[in-house]
Short mmCIF file of C-alpha atoms and ligand atoms in Angstrom, two decimals:
data_model
loop_
_atom_site.label_atom_id
_atom_site.label_comp_id
_atom_site.label_asym_id
_atom_site.label_seq_id
_atom_site.Cartn_x
_atom_site.Cartn_y
_atom_site.Cartn_z
CA MET F 180 119.20 102.71 87.47
CA LYS F 181 117.01 104.82 87.55
CA ILE F 182 114.01 104.44 89.02
CA LEU F 183 110.94 106.95 88.67
CA VAL F 184 107.43 106.06 90.78
CA VAL F 185 104.41 107.64 89.99
CA GLY F 186 102.30 109.09 92.56
CA GLY F 187 102.36 110.12 95.91
CA GLY F 188 100.27 108.85 98.86
CA GLY F 189 101.78 105.94 101.69
CA ARG F 190 101.77 103.16 99.01
CA GLU F 191 104.41 104.73 97.37
CA HIS F 192 106.49 106.31 100.22
CA ALA F 193 106.13 102.16 100.88
CA LEU F 194 107.05 100.95 97.68
CA ILE F 195 109.89 103.27 97.63
CA TRP F 196 110.58 101.99 101.26
CA LYS F 197 111.30 98.83 99.58
CA ILE F 198 112.85 99.29 96.54
CA LYS F 199 115.25 102.28 98.12
CA GLN F 200 116.82 98.69 99.77
CA SER F 201 117.54 96.89 96.07
CA PRO F 202 121.36 96.33 95.21
CA LEU F 203 119.79 97.61 91.93
CA VAL F 204 118.86 100.98 92.56
CA ASP F 205 121.70 104.18 92.29
CA LYS F 206 118.45 107.08 92.05
CA ILE F 207 115.24 106.93 92.84
CA TYR F 208 112.98 110.47 91.42
CA CYS F 209 109.04 110.63 92.83
CA ALA F 210 106.70 112.44 90.69
CA PRO F 211 104.87 114.31 93.42
CA GLY F 212 105.65 112.88 95.94
CA ASN F 213 105.55 114.23 100.08
CA PRO F 214 107.64 114.86 102.17
CA GLY F 215 108.91 110.95 103.94
CA ILE F 216 108.73 110.22 100.88
CA ALA F 217 111.84 113.39 100.38
CA GLY F 218 113.63 111.27 103.11
CA LEU F 219 114.35 108.68 100.29
CA ALA F 220 113.92 110.35 96.84
CA GLU F 221 114.19 113.45 95.12
CA CYS F 222 110.41 114.70 94.49
CA VAL F 223 109.32 116.69 92.06
CA ALA F 224 106.49 119.35 91.24
CA LEU F 225 104.86 116.64 88.75
CA ALA F 226 101.52 115.50 89.57
CA ALA F 227 100.33 111.26 89.46
CA ASP F 228 97.97 112.73 85.98
CA ASP F 229 100.33 114.69 83.52
CA ILE F 230 101.32 112.18 81.49
CA ASP F 231 102.71 114.63 78.47
CA GLY F 232 105.21 116.58 82.26
CA LEU F 233 105.47 112.44 83.13
CA LEU F 234 107.48 111.66 79.64
CA ALA F 235 109.29 114.72 79.54
CA PHE F 236 110.69 114.09 82.66
CA ALA F 237 111.26 110.09 82.12
CA ARG F 238 113.28 110.53 78.89
CA GLU F 239 115.36 113.63 80.39
CA LYS F 240 116.96 111.85 82.84
CA GLY F 241 116.76 108.41 81.50
CA ILE F 242 114.63 106.56 84.51
CA ASP F 243 115.10 102.68 83.81
CA LEU F 244 111.78 102.01 85.10
CA THR F 245 109.01 103.74 85.81
CA VAL F 246 106.36 102.31 88.73
CA VAL F 247 103.56 103.75 89.33
CA GLY F 248 101.17 103.08 91.67
CA PRO F 249 97.35 104.40 91.48
CA GLU F 250 95.21 104.12 89.20
CA VAL F 251 94.33 107.92 87.25
CA PRO F 252 97.93 107.58 85.03
CA LEU F 253 96.71 104.28 84.83
CA THR F 254 93.02 103.65 83.35
CA MET F 255 94.60 107.64 81.16
CA GLY F 256 96.95 105.12 79.29
CA ILE F 257 100.55 106.26 80.99
CA VAL F 258 101.38 102.22 79.98
CA ASP F 259 101.38 103.41 76.33
CA VAL F 260 102.41 106.11 76.04
CA PHE F 261 105.60 104.59 77.65
CA GLN F 262 105.93 102.09 75.88
CA SER F 263 104.72 103.99 72.87
CA ALA F 264 108.39 105.98 74.04
CA ARG F 265 109.72 102.82 74.15
CA LEU F 266 110.14 103.84 77.98
CA LYS F 267 109.59 100.94 80.33
CA ILE F 268 107.33 100.94 82.86
CA PHE F 269 105.36 98.72 85.35
CA GLY F 270 101.14 99.01 85.22
CA PRO F 271 98.50 97.43 83.03
CA ASN F 272 98.17 99.64 79.94
CA LYS F 273 94.72 101.64 79.46
CA ALA F 274 92.42 99.20 78.05
CA ALA F 275 93.72 96.55 80.68
CA ALA F 276 92.70 98.90 83.81
CA GLN F 277 90.13 99.42 82.78
CA ILE F 278 89.22 96.01 85.25
CA GLU F 279 89.41 98.66 87.91
CA GLY F 280 88.29 101.75 85.67
CA SER F 281 84.49 100.12 84.36
CA LYS F 282 82.98 97.91 87.19
CA GLY F 283 80.72 96.71 84.00
CA PHE F 284 84.51 95.68 82.07
CA SER F 285 85.53 93.10 85.13
CA LYS F 286 81.95 91.62 85.58
CA ASP F 287 81.03 91.01 82.24
CA LEU F 288 85.20 89.20 81.84
CA MET F 289 84.06 87.62 85.60
CA ALA F 290 80.43 86.02 84.20
CA ARG F 291 83.08 84.87 80.88
CA TYR F 292 85.40 83.24 82.54
CA ASP F 293 83.65 81.75 85.37
CA ILE F 294 84.96 83.56 88.48
CA PRO F 295 83.47 83.55 91.74
CA THR F 296 81.53 87.37 92.30
CA ALA F 297 77.80 87.76 92.70
CA ALA F 298 75.19 88.09 90.14
CA TYR F 299 74.34 91.58 88.32
CA GLN F 300 73.31 93.83 85.52
CA SER F 301 74.79 96.64 84.45
CA PHE F 302 71.98 99.26 83.47
CA THR F 303 72.57 102.66 81.16
CA ASP F 304 68.58 103.19 81.74
CA ARG F 305 67.30 104.09 85.28
CA ASP F 306 63.69 103.00 84.88
CA ALA F 307 64.96 99.27 84.65
CA ALA F 308 67.38 98.94 86.94
CA VAL F 309 64.43 100.26 89.68
CA ALA F 310 62.37 97.69 88.22
CA TYR F 311 65.46 95.17 88.49
CA ILE F 312 66.49 96.70 92.35
CA GLU F 313 62.23 95.73 92.91
CA GLU F 314 61.91 92.78 91.16
CA GLN F 315 65.60 91.56 93.91
CA GLY F 316 64.21 93.20 96.83
CA ALA F 317 66.68 94.25 99.16
CA PRO F 318 69.79 94.01 100.84
CA ILE F 319 71.51 94.38 96.85
CA VAL F 320 74.38 96.46 96.11
CA VAL F 321 74.60 100.04 93.46
CA LYS F 322 77.35 100.48 92.37
CA ALA F 323 78.73 103.50 89.99
CA ASP F 324 80.88 101.89 86.82
CA GLY F 325 83.00 104.48 86.38
CA LEU F 326 85.76 105.21 88.83
CA ALA F 327 84.82 106.94 91.59
CA ALA F 328 87.71 107.39 94.24
CA GLY F 329 86.54 104.33 96.65
CA LYS F 330 83.28 106.09 96.81
CA GLY F 331 80.78 104.46 93.71
CA VAL F 332 79.55 101.47 96.11
CA ILE F 333 76.12 102.28 98.25
CA VAL F 334 75.05 98.90 99.96
CA ALA F 335 71.34 99.54 100.71
CA MET F 336 70.21 97.99 103.38
CA ASP F 337 66.71 98.28 101.74
CA VAL F 338 64.97 98.99 98.13
CA GLU F 339 64.35 102.73 99.72
CA GLN F 340 68.36 104.19 99.94
CA ALA F 341 68.87 101.27 97.12
CA VAL F 342 66.77 102.95 94.54
CA SER F 343 68.19 106.78 95.83
CA ALA F 344 71.25 105.54 94.82
CA VAL F 345 70.48 104.41 91.63
CA ASP F 346 68.91 108.46 91.61
CA ASP F 347 71.89 110.30 93.16
CA ILE F 348 74.02 108.11 90.39
CA MET F 349 72.60 108.43 86.88
CA LEU F 350 69.58 111.52 87.10
CA ASP F 351 72.30 113.90 90.14
CA LYS F 352 75.49 112.40 88.92
CA VAL F 353 76.71 112.78 91.94
CA PHE F 354 80.41 110.73 90.69
CA GLY F 355 80.20 112.28 87.56
CA ALA F 356 80.62 111.05 84.37
CA ALA F 357 81.63 107.15 86.36
CA GLY F 358 77.35 107.40 86.80
CA ALA F 359 76.79 106.43 83.09
CA SER F 360 76.29 103.58 84.01
CA VAL F 361 75.99 101.37 86.91
CA VAL F 362 75.99 97.85 88.79
CA ILE F 363 73.62 96.05 90.67
CA GLU F 364 74.07 93.73 92.38
CA GLU F 365 73.79 90.67 94.86
CA PHE F 366 74.86 90.83 98.59
CA MET F 367 77.70 89.21 99.48
CA ALA F 368 78.30 88.49 103.04
CA GLY F 369 81.26 87.43 104.62
CA GLU F 370 84.88 88.41 105.90
CA GLU F 371 86.82 90.84 103.68
CA ALA F 372 90.04 90.11 102.37
CA SER F 373 92.25 92.29 99.79
CA PHE F 374 94.81 89.83 97.83
CA PHE F 375 97.74 90.79 95.11
CA ALA F 376 99.17 89.35 93.15
CA PHE F 377 102.23 90.25 90.25
CA THR F 378 102.40 88.95 87.06
CA ASP F 379 103.66 89.53 83.15
CA GLY F 380 100.68 88.73 81.28
CA GLU F 381 101.08 85.32 81.72
CA ASN F 382 102.88 84.38 84.71
CA ILE F 383 101.73 85.12 88.26
CA LEU F 384 103.82 85.39 90.81
CA PRO F 385 100.80 85.80 94.68
CA LEU F 386 102.04 87.30 97.59
CA ALA F 387 100.56 87.04 101.90
CA SER F 388 97.44 87.98 102.54
CA SER F 389 96.05 91.39 103.45
CA GLN F 390 92.97 92.55 104.90
CA ASP F 391 91.93 96.49 105.18
CA HIS F 392 90.18 97.92 106.66
CA LYS F 393 86.77 100.35 104.67
CA PRO F 394 85.08 102.05 107.37
CA VAL F 395 85.80 104.69 108.85
CA TYR F 396 84.85 104.03 112.15
CA ASP F 397 85.44 101.19 115.29
CA ASP F 398 83.48 97.70 113.71
CA ASP F 399 83.42 99.16 110.57
CA LYS F 400 80.81 101.80 111.25
CA GLY F 401 80.51 104.94 109.36
CA PRO F 402 80.73 105.41 105.31
CA ASN F 403 83.69 103.30 104.00
CA THR F 404 86.65 104.90 103.13
CA GLY F 405 89.93 104.54 100.22
CA GLY F 406 90.70 101.88 104.58
CA MET F 407 91.83 103.51 107.89
CA GLY F 408 94.67 99.86 108.35
CA ALA F 409 95.38 97.47 107.14
CA TYR F 410 97.04 94.36 107.87
CA SER F 411 99.89 91.10 106.61
CA PRO F 412 98.55 87.62 107.24
CA ALA F 413 95.01 87.43 107.27
CA PRO F 414 94.26 85.38 109.01
CA VAL F 415 90.99 84.42 107.29
CA VAL F 416 93.24 82.99 104.00
CA THR F 417 94.20 79.67 104.99
CA ASP F 418 96.90 77.85 102.58
CA GLU F 419 92.66 75.80 100.92
CA ILE F 420 91.37 79.12 100.85
CA ARG F 421 94.91 80.87 98.90
CA GLU F 422 94.81 77.35 96.44
CA GLN F 423 91.16 78.78 95.76
CA ILE F 424 91.72 82.58 94.85
CA ILE F 425 95.36 81.54 92.53
CA GLU F 426 93.40 79.45 91.35
CA LYS F 427 89.66 80.28 90.61
CA ILE F 428 90.58 83.78 90.36
CA VAL F 429 93.53 85.24 89.58
CA ARG F 430 95.19 82.62 87.53
CA PRO F 431 91.34 81.90 84.66
CA THR F 432 91.84 86.60 84.81
CA ILE F 433 94.63 85.93 83.63
CA ALA F 434 94.45 84.22 81.18
CA GLY F 435 90.89 85.73 80.40
CA MET F 436 92.22 88.69 80.09
CA ALA F 437 94.91 87.64 77.58
CA LYS F 438 93.43 85.43 75.27
CA ASP F 439 90.58 88.28 74.83
CA GLY F 440 93.20 90.61 73.31
CA CYS F 441 93.96 91.80 76.29
CA PRO F 442 96.56 90.85 78.96
CA TYR F 443 97.33 92.59 82.23
CA VAL F 444 100.58 93.39 83.27
CA GLY F 445 101.50 94.69 86.77
CA ILE F 446 99.66 93.98 89.89
CA LEU F 447 96.39 92.48 89.76
CA TYR F 448 94.12 93.76 93.50
CA VAL F 449 91.53 90.02 94.31
CA GLY F 450 89.27 92.28 96.70
CA LEU F 451 87.34 88.42 98.34
CA MET F 452 84.38 88.26 100.36
CA ILE F 453 84.82 84.94 102.48
CA LYS F 454 82.15 82.88 103.68
CA ASP F 455 82.38 79.47 104.83
CA GLY F 456 85.61 77.98 103.07
CA MET F 457 84.40 79.95 99.68
CA ALA F 458 86.19 82.80 98.62
CA ARG F 459 84.11 85.99 95.61
CA VAL F 460 85.66 88.28 94.06
CA VAL F 461 84.19 92.38 95.30
CA GLU F 462 86.35 93.83 92.63
CA PHE F 463 89.55 93.90 91.13
CA ASN F 464 91.51 97.39 91.30
CA ALA F 465 94.60 97.58 89.15
CA ARG F 466 96.93 98.91 91.63
CA PHE F 467 98.29 97.80 95.11
CA GLY F 468 96.26 98.69 97.42
CA ASP F 469 96.67 101.31 100.04
CA PRO F 470 97.24 101.07 102.70
CA GLU F 471 97.38 97.01 102.05
CA ALA F 472 100.87 97.96 100.58
CA GLN F 473 102.17 99.09 103.88
CA PRO F 474 102.63 96.21 106.06
CA LEU F 475 102.81 93.90 102.96
CA LEU F 476 106.03 96.10 101.88
CA VAL F 477 107.55 95.48 104.25
CA ARG F 478 106.98 91.72 105.14
CA MET F 479 108.66 91.42 101.87
CA LYS F 480 112.03 90.37 102.29
CA SER F 481 112.50 89.73 98.36
CA ASP F 482 114.14 92.73 95.84
CA ILE F 483 111.00 93.97 94.25
CA VAL F 484 112.31 95.46 91.79
CA PRO F 485 113.51 92.28 90.01
CA VAL F 486 110.16 92.05 89.44
CA LEU F 487 108.45 94.69 88.56
CA ILE F 488 111.35 94.37 85.53
CA GLU F 489 110.54 91.07 84.95
CA CYS F 490 106.49 91.90 85.15
CA ALA F 491 107.40 95.22 82.70
CA GLU F 492 109.20 92.75 79.99
CA GLY F 493 106.61 90.41 80.32
CA ASN F 494 109.95 87.89 81.28
CA LEU F 495 108.24 86.67 85.02
CA THR F 496 111.00 83.36 86.13
CA LYS F 497 109.94 84.33 89.91
CA SER F 498 107.12 81.89 91.12
CA GLU F 499 108.02 82.60 94.88
CA LEU F 500 107.72 85.32 96.94
CA GLU F 501 110.21 85.19 100.50
CA TRP F 502 109.16 86.78 103.73
CA HIS F 503 109.55 87.33 106.78
CA ASP F 504 108.45 85.54 109.74
CA LYS F 505 106.77 89.47 111.22
CA ALA F 506 102.93 89.89 111.61
CA ALA F 507 102.75 93.75 110.50
CA VAL F 508 100.09 96.69 110.86
CA CYS F 509 99.26 99.32 109.14
CA VAL F 510 97.05 101.96 111.04
CA VAL F 511 95.93 105.04 109.09
CA MET F 512 95.36 108.51 111.03
CA ALA F 513 93.22 109.81 108.99
CA SER F 514 91.54 113.65 109.66
CA GLY F 515 88.76 115.27 111.28
CA GLY F 516 86.45 115.09 109.43
CA TYR F 517 87.46 112.28 106.60
CA PRO F 518 85.12 111.21 104.48
CA GLY F 519 83.80 114.27 104.87
CA SER F 520 85.50 117.63 104.76
CA PHE F 521 87.94 118.25 106.77
CA GLU F 522 90.86 121.25 107.71
CA LYS F 523 94.81 121.48 106.27
CA GLY F 524 97.43 122.86 107.02
CA LEU F 525 97.58 121.91 110.78
CA PRO F 526 101.02 121.10 112.56
CA ILE F 527 101.87 117.06 113.05
CA SER F 528 103.22 116.44 116.36
CA GLY F 529 105.49 113.68 117.43
CA LEU F 530 107.50 112.82 113.98
CA ASP F 531 110.57 112.83 115.62
CA ASP F 532 109.80 109.96 118.48
CA ALA F 533 108.17 108.03 116.75
CA ALA F 534 110.87 107.57 114.32
CA LYS F 535 113.31 106.39 117.09
CA LEU F 536 111.13 103.61 117.69
CA ASP F 537 112.11 99.76 116.52
CA ASP F 538 109.77 97.88 114.31
CA LEU F 539 107.73 100.98 113.30
CA ILE F 540 107.78 102.65 109.82
CA VAL F 541 105.49 106.18 109.66
CA PHE F 542 104.76 105.82 106.03
CA HIS F 543 103.01 109.23 104.66
CA ALA F 544 100.21 109.84 102.86
CA GLY F 545 98.29 113.34 102.71
CA THR F 546 101.18 115.21 104.40
CA VAL F 547 102.68 118.10 102.97
CA ALA F 548 106.65 120.99 104.69
CA LYS F 549 105.27 124.08 104.96
CA GLY F 550 107.15 126.93 107.70
CA GLY F 551 109.14 124.95 108.49
CA GLN F 552 107.24 122.24 110.16
CA VAL F 553 104.99 118.54 108.67
CA VAL F 554 101.30 119.60 108.29
CA ASN F 555 98.00 117.63 107.24
CA ASN F 556 96.71 118.13 103.44
CA GLY F 557 94.79 115.49 102.80
CA GLY F 558 92.23 112.74 104.08
CA ARG F 559 94.21 109.69 104.98
CA VAL F 560 97.33 111.21 106.32
CA LEU F 561 99.48 108.41 107.23
CA GLY F 562 100.15 105.29 107.75
CA VAL F 563 101.50 104.38 110.99
CA THR F 564 102.81 100.69 110.48
CA GLY F 565 104.42 98.06 113.57
CA LEU F 566 106.33 94.85 113.06
CA GLY F 567 105.46 92.00 115.55
CA ASP F 568 106.59 88.30 115.60
CA THR F 569 102.35 88.12 116.29
CA VAL F 570 99.86 89.98 115.29
CA ALA F 571 98.64 90.98 118.33
CA SER F 572 102.33 92.75 119.16
CA ALA F 573 102.97 93.99 116.22
CA ILE F 574 98.77 96.48 117.03
CA GLU F 575 100.77 96.92 120.42
CA LYS F 576 103.86 98.14 118.51
CA ALA F 577 101.88 99.92 115.83
CA TYR F 578 99.81 102.44 118.02
CA GLN F 579 103.32 102.60 120.30
CA GLY F 580 103.80 104.66 117.13
CA VAL F 581 100.48 106.33 116.72
CA GLU F 582 99.85 107.31 121.04
CA LEU F 583 103.21 109.02 119.94
CA ILE F 584 101.65 111.29 116.91
CA THR F 585 98.77 114.55 117.33
CA TRP F 586 97.18 116.87 115.64
CA GLN F 587 94.20 119.23 115.72
CA ASP F 588 90.83 116.90 115.19
CA VAL F 589 92.97 113.46 114.30
CA HIS F 590 91.21 110.39 113.77
CA TYR F 591 92.18 106.70 113.87
CA ARG F 592 90.18 103.57 113.67
CA LYS F 593 91.69 101.86 117.06
CA ASP F 594 90.48 98.34 116.57
CA ILE F 595 92.98 97.44 113.53
CA GLY F 596 93.52 93.92 113.63
CA ASN F 597 91.53 92.90 116.07
CA LYS F 598 89.82 90.59 113.42
CA ALA F 599 92.81 88.35 113.49
CA LEU F 600 92.58 87.84 117.09
CA SER F 601 89.56 86.64 117.36
CA ARG F 602 90.26 83.73 114.99
P1 AMP R 190 84.42 98.00 96.19
O1 AMP R 190 85.01 99.47 95.60
O2 AMP R 190 83.37 98.14 95.18
O3 AMP R 190 85.27 97.55 96.26
O4 AMP R 190 82.71 98.23 97.15
C1 AMP R 190 83.06 98.96 98.16
C2 AMP R 190 83.20 98.34 99.34
O5 AMP R 190 81.37 97.93 99.20
C3 AMP R 190 83.81 96.97 99.66
O6 AMP R 190 84.20 96.61 100.09
C4 AMP R 190 82.43 96.37 99.96
O7 AMP R 190 82.84 96.66 101.82
C5 AMP R 190 81.61 97.06 99.49
N1 AMP R 190 80.96 95.64 98.68
C6 AMP R 190 81.02 95.33 97.05
N2 AMP R 190 80.55 95.37 96.56
C7 AMP R 190 80.05 94.06 97.58
C8 AMP R 190 78.83 92.96 97.62
N3 AMP R 190 78.55 93.21 96.23
N4 AMP R 190 78.60 92.41 98.36
C9 AMP R 190 78.51 93.20 99.78
N5 AMP R 190 79.19 94.65 100.08
C10 AMP R 190 79.64 94.53 98.79
N1 LIG R 191 92.41 99.88 100.58
C1 LIG R 191 91.45 99.51 99.42
C2 LIG R 191 92.34 100.03 98.06
O1 LIG R 191 93.23 99.98 97.27
O2 LIG R 191 91.35 100.58 96.91
#
């Protein structure tokens, strides 16, 4: 069969690395892809949000299944467009993708179905938002309602900072239209984890646990990024917590969406805060996590392709996935300056040496080929993913790879996975 993967980051490289191993697959295309993906699939010069272009391409090539990586095409309705054209596609439709595209939508859903999360209120009026913050006090969390590339959340340690966040979002429109309304939320303490489940809209197939590292610097210091590294499994998700996440969060969410006439198909991403044996939802996303997809997919033993097809067809039969016993750790190598501005076009060295290591895979994210070299072209550039018998040995392997690779101003965290070791 022929598969088209939409996107061009580390998540899509990992997806294609996994899809490529399926005996069901003859040919993989990726739009737009990246130089790492180009070794496994045919890259097509179409942007991930060029829905008309992608539809025309899928028709022309007779694509059997399209797999959507990023949230933007999902919230734009790529699934609806492909389905209208009778093309098979994996991901939630536009209505269901609101679970990520609108924080108000997801908070209201959780309230309706008693899904544990932070207390909140939504506001379209600046003064009402400020009055609520003054009444609640700090710490408190301010969120732009719409998509803001992971930057629309401000965890305010005092009332002044929360009010200025509301003004930035609602008056100065620093996140554009995403800030027409804000969600003000209770601050939750605890340890974060990421949990994923495939679903056909009714049945669910949970994945192994994982943990992201959002802040840019070691010890969770500095501004939040898309994720500076991830590992799987995450010991904070004990068997009891896993059961709780599945029964109290994932099942009621999928059942609630179906009951609301808005069934959710694809992979559901649950961002969690875990404290004192209780898991609460920080956010939902409508797609695989990046970088979490990288350690998760290298650990997945089951063929992913039948799962993607069954979800897209609405007949998910599998109820358990098989996993390799090894742990996996992904260290993101980023451009110096990220998540702020950074220089692009800097040549990357050491990729060939890293490719020679066993139990190590270098996934490309923000790279591009230029004059026979691979150069940086985005904030998160590479996801260096190591496998080991324990998280400790997977950490060692990942950093062995990282140490072989460099470019001007490269930045990475040195403590990815350490939270697992402290348990
Ligand atoms: P989100 O985009 O909603 O995942 O938020 C980004 C990050 O902000 C999360 O990964 C958390 O670290 C933090 N965050 C969001 N909401 C809360 C909350 N209610 N309490 C504490 N931290 C939060
Ligand atoms: N790793 C965070 C995200 O994918 O949103």
